[in-house]
Amino acid sequence: MAADPSAAAGQSSEDEAAAFFRSAPPLRDRDRVAGELSEFVTRHSAATGRGGGGLAGVVCITSGGTTVPLEQRCVRYIDNFSSGQRGAASTEYFLKAGYAVIFIYRRGSKQPYCRFLPEDSFLDFFELGEESEIKVPDSHAMVVKTAISNYRKAIDEGLLLKLPFTTIFEYLQLLQMASTAMNCLGHHGMFYLAAAVSDFYVPWESMAKHKIESASGPLNMQLNQVPKMLFILRKRWAPSSFCVSFKLETDPDILLQKAEVALRKYGMNVVVANELANYKDVVVMVTGNGRTTVVRRPSKEDDVEEQLIHLLVKMHSEHIVQLNQHHHALQELI
Amino acid sequence: MAADPSAAAGQSSEDEAAAFFRSAPPLRDRDRVAGELSEFVTRHSAATGRGGGGLAGVVCITSGGTTVPLEQRCVRYIDNFSSGQRGAASTEYFLKAGYAVIFIYRRGSKQPYCRFLPEDSFLDFFELGEESEIKVPDSHAMVVKTAISNYRKAIDEGLLLKLPFTTIFEYLQLLQMASTAMNCLGHHGMFYLAAAVSDFYVPWESMAKHKIESASGPLNMQLNQVPKMLFILRKRWAPSSFCVSFKLETDPDILLQKAEVALRKYGMNVVVANELANYKDVVVMVTGNGRTTVVRRPSKEDDVEEQLIHLLVKMHSEHIVQLNQHHHALQELI
């Protein structure tokens, strides 16, 4: 009998993933993070779907770029561009739609409810009043107050768990931990993988220990491919979850084709395709049933994420209803 | 007659620098920035030293890491680690010592007077009061109020000019513009080059236009050396200025030796040597007259920069006095 080539590809992905995790420096605070994830998922698991009160689901949102260290004592690294604007905005809309959110974000990237605030010197937003009380100029008072109040609400109600990362090693360990913790949620769990993850890395053990010398001549580097973890997430970590991944390209001619390939190859429910030139204004949702283009209406909307999350929440709840109907039909047959 | 080898090295540095600037994408807002620099330097030039009122000098502080794009439509880049903590802290102390400061900083890096504020979600610092006024918890009120008040003072008095950069191309263009603008200040101008500048880059014209494909196999890259701009700054842009540069290494065994080489090679007045492992607590000032170790006293000081700037300001004013005495002596001879 001939070997199944897709099974062989799967096995090789799993071997590569295992090698990656063996090589990675272990996450600091791993136990604390595991505890927080377990507590968060358990608390919301009861309230999700099956007879529970009101929670639409639990979504794990990843956001920002990953860094790839080039030296063990890291001075230089390779980075992927991402402000984290999409992940931060989407977190706000998922919370508004009744989800609990695990927000896995790059340190320093945009935060939910902060994205309309100035980037560098928030001091420009504040003044001292006559009795040295802290004031915000009237022009910005509403946006700052709304931000503080919405953020406080999400934190106080325990609906937002924030977990930071910097390197590709930290990111993939956090994703693995969140996925396996969320596995118990079944199809009520959702992944919204908006982080810009590096495709290449230098294995920790083959990395320069000290700062690479710049004394003489050009620098030659060889980088390995990062294992395709979406494949493992789908197959092992949380196989029943609803999975949304992103595809960013600079060349529009190959974008949709690559999104279709990713959809099939990794068994995603949705691949959101976007171009670097206009990713803030247009995205295409690629699914097994076709494509839906979402365009920001400039005069009416601040961002494209509001519509996108609205459509994804609808798809996710239809997906849950369908799976529940299948489940009931099966039970009646038995 | 044999050619002077150091002249030849100088010429090759200048040729490399010229090639770098020809290849670099031109700075956005170049004219606006040039105007701001010229206005700032002219305004403070009159008040500096020679009979002017009180200004100790004008210092150009560079801060944060530079990025090196790997693709023209930049998704991936190589980055140098630097929070910008040193540059931000030093800016505060130079302002306190009576300097006007041109702060050339990496976007997103630490800002003067903000370095004690939380990194990611400054929302954690703020609350809404009963009448929805913005409040800061008592535990943090003092630090936030002092920050706002000191920052406002520096801005309102026109003593701080902030210029952001991201890439190595932007950084070196800003440094060139600031240096040539400051040349008229003579030895009253100071450079404090704390930015972590990449040693390697990919020339713009040889860069991939689109996102590098990750489809197959490992990635090989070749990076060119960035021309040694300190050399050009010293020789052409602002030859009479007081120059302080930094040397960061992970390996303590080669650190001081490399600092000495840099001191001589680029004609610096001071090279501040620091190790990645303890750069917040210990620095060594390397000068033509010897070495001075500056150690933070943990119970007494928040940072090592306060002592460092104190010593540098003293050296700079002694340098000015000496040069003025030489100048007077020369004039009397004539």
Tab-separated table of C-alpha atoms in Angstrom, chain B residues 15-150:
chain	number	residue	atom	x	y	z
B	15	ASP	CA	32.766	57.692	-0.879
B	16	GLU	CA	30.797	55.014	0.980
B	17	ALA	CA	28.776	57.667	2.806
B	18	ALA	CA	27.978	59.425	-0.467
B	19	ALA	CA	26.860	56.104	-1.981
B	20	PHE	CA	24.702	55.389	1.079
B	21	PHE	CA	22.913	58.755	0.858
B	22	ARG	CA	22.436	58.445	-2.909
B	23	SER	CA	20.816	55.046	-2.387
B	24	ALA	CA	18.602	56.106	0.549
B	25	PRO	CA	14.927	56.949	-0.043
B	26	PRO	CA	14.687	60.699	0.711
B	27	LEU	CA	13.332	61.736	4.115
B	28	ARG	CA	9.679	62.700	4.105
B	29	ASP	CA	9.180	66.290	5.337
B	30	ARG	CA	12.850	67.024	4.726
B	31	ASP	CA	12.212	70.735	4.195
B	32	ARG	CA	10.042	71.111	7.289
B	33	VAL	CA	12.648	69.317	9.425
B	34	ALA	CA	15.473	71.447	7.982
B	35	GLY	CA	13.479	74.567	8.815
B	36	GLU	CA	12.838	73.441	12.393
B	37	LEU	CA	16.507	72.608	12.912
B	38	SER	CA	17.686	75.911	11.509
B	39	GLU	CA	15.199	77.914	13.609
B	40	PHE	CA	16.088	75.982	16.789
B	41	VAL	CA	19.853	76.341	16.370
B	42	THR	CA	19.696	80.013	15.365
B	43	ARG	CA	17.467	80.892	18.327
B	44	HIS	CA	19.805	79.182	20.816
B	45	SER	CA	23.058	80.157	19.128
B	46	ALA	CA	22.748	83.746	20.410
B	47	ALA	CA	22.099	82.597	23.991
B	48	THR	CA	24.966	80.114	24.043
B	49	GLY	CA	28.308	80.915	25.608
B	50	ARG	CA	29.677	84.159	24.148
B	51	GLY	CA	28.028	86.776	26.344
B	52	GLY	CA	24.623	85.125	25.917
B	53	GLY	CA	22.276	84.442	28.794
B	54	GLY	CA	22.686	81.249	30.667
B	55	LEU	CA	22.414	78.515	28.028
B	56	ALA	CA	25.141	75.929	28.617
B	57	GLY	CA	25.055	74.667	25.052
B	58	VAL	CA	23.010	72.764	22.499
B	59	VAL	CA	23.191	68.972	22.556
B	60	CYS	CA	21.977	66.581	19.891
B	61	ILE	CA	20.893	63.320	21.567
B	62	THR	CA	20.180	60.247	19.453
B	63	SER	CA	18.158	57.449	20.996
B	64	GLY	CA	16.652	54.033	20.261
B	65	GLY	CA	17.530	51.373	17.687
B	66	THR	CA	17.466	51.694	13.909
B	67	THR	CA	15.673	49.325	11.565
B	68	VAL	CA	17.122	47.976	8.340
B	69	PRO	CA	14.394	47.175	5.794
B	70	LEU	CA	14.817	43.858	3.958
B	71	GLU	CA	12.076	44.654	1.437
B	72	GLN	CA	11.199	47.968	-0.239
B	73	ARG	CA	7.571	47.655	0.779
B	74	CYS	CA	8.685	46.937	4.251
B	75	VAL	CA	7.217	43.941	6.020
B	76	ARG	CA	10.452	42.464	7.339
B	77	TYR	CA	13.413	44.288	8.763
B	78	ILE	CA	16.449	43.816	10.955
B	79	ASP	CA	16.370	45.738	14.178
B	80	ASN	CA	18.803	46.704	16.915
B	81	PHE	CA	17.670	46.343	20.503
B	82	SER	CA	17.304	49.593	22.417
B	83	SER	CA	14.458	50.780	24.630
B	84	GLY	CA	15.651	54.383	24.408
B	85	GLN	CA	15.757	54.591	28.203
B	86	ARG	CA	19.277	56.063	28.204
B	87	GLY	CA	18.503	58.760	25.643
B	88	ALA	CA	15.245	59.731	27.353
B	89	ALA	CA	16.836	59.952	30.815
B	90	SER	CA	19.844	61.867	29.479
B	91	THR	CA	17.562	64.386	27.758
B	92	GLU	CA	15.990	65.206	31.126
B	93	TYR	CA	19.378	65.740	32.782
B	94	PHE	CA	20.791	67.858	29.941
B	95	LEU	CA	17.699	70.086	30.066
B	96	LYS	CA	18.135	70.371	33.845
B	97	ALA	CA	21.803	71.354	33.301
B	98	GLY	CA	20.753	74.261	31.072
B	99	TYR	CA	21.144	72.758	27.590
B	100	ALA	CA	18.782	73.029	24.659
B	101	VAL	CA	18.199	69.511	23.312
B	102	ILE	CA	17.628	68.149	19.816
B	103	PHE	CA	16.209	64.697	20.570
B	104	ILE	CA	16.471	62.368	17.550
B	105	TYR	CA	14.566	59.267	18.627
B	106	ARG	CA	13.250	56.008	17.294
B	107	ARG	CA	9.450	56.063	16.964
B	108	GLY	CA	7.933	54.170	19.885
B	109	SER	CA	11.057	54.362	22.065
B	110	LYS	CA	11.076	55.884	25.556
B	111	GLN	CA	10.382	59.607	25.789
B	112	PRO	CA	11.808	62.139	28.259
B	113	TYR	CA	9.696	62.398	31.432
B	114	CYS	CA	7.710	59.304	30.420
B	115	ARG	CA	10.195	56.637	31.385
B	116	PHE	CA	8.600	55.911	34.770
B	117	LEU	CA	5.175	55.452	33.211
B	118	PRO	CA	3.921	51.976	32.271
B	119	GLU	CA	5.035	50.677	28.902
B	120	ASP	CA	1.961	49.268	27.264
B	121	SER	CA	-1.366	50.253	28.706
B	122	PHE	CA	-1.182	53.648	30.262
B	123	LEU	CA	-4.894	53.094	30.848
B	124	ASP	CA	-3.874	51.104	33.929
B	125	PHE	CA	-2.746	54.427	35.377
B	126	PHE	CA	-6.022	56.302	34.994
B	127	GLU	CA	-9.498	56.097	36.507
B	128	LEU	CA	-12.732	58.007	36.076
B	129	GLY	CA	-13.989	59.806	39.192
B	130	GLU	CA	-17.609	60.178	40.306
B	131	GLU	CA	-18.229	63.069	37.958
B	132	SER	CA	-16.337	61.238	35.219
B	133	GLU	CA	-13.277	63.404	35.711
B	134	ILE	CA	-9.935	61.759	34.910
B	135	LYS	CA	-8.056	60.661	38.019
B	136	VAL	CA	-4.698	59.062	38.744
B	137	PRO	CA	-4.457	56.748	41.770
B	138	ASP	CA	-2.674	58.502	44.677
B	139	SER	CA	0.185	55.998	44.447
B	140	HIS	CA	1.115	57.358	41.021
B	141	ALA	CA	-0.170	60.929	41.191
B	142	MET	CA	3.160	62.558	42.015
B	143	VAL	CA	5.164	60.868	39.282
B	144	VAL	CA	2.539	61.624	36.632
B	145	LYS	CA	2.129	65.261	37.720
B	146	THR	CA	5.875	65.876	37.828
B	147	ALA	CA	6.204	64.329	34.360
B	148	ILE	CA	3.477	66.516	32.865
B	149	SER	CA	4.827	69.663	34.486
B	150	ASN	CA	8.503	69.143	33.503
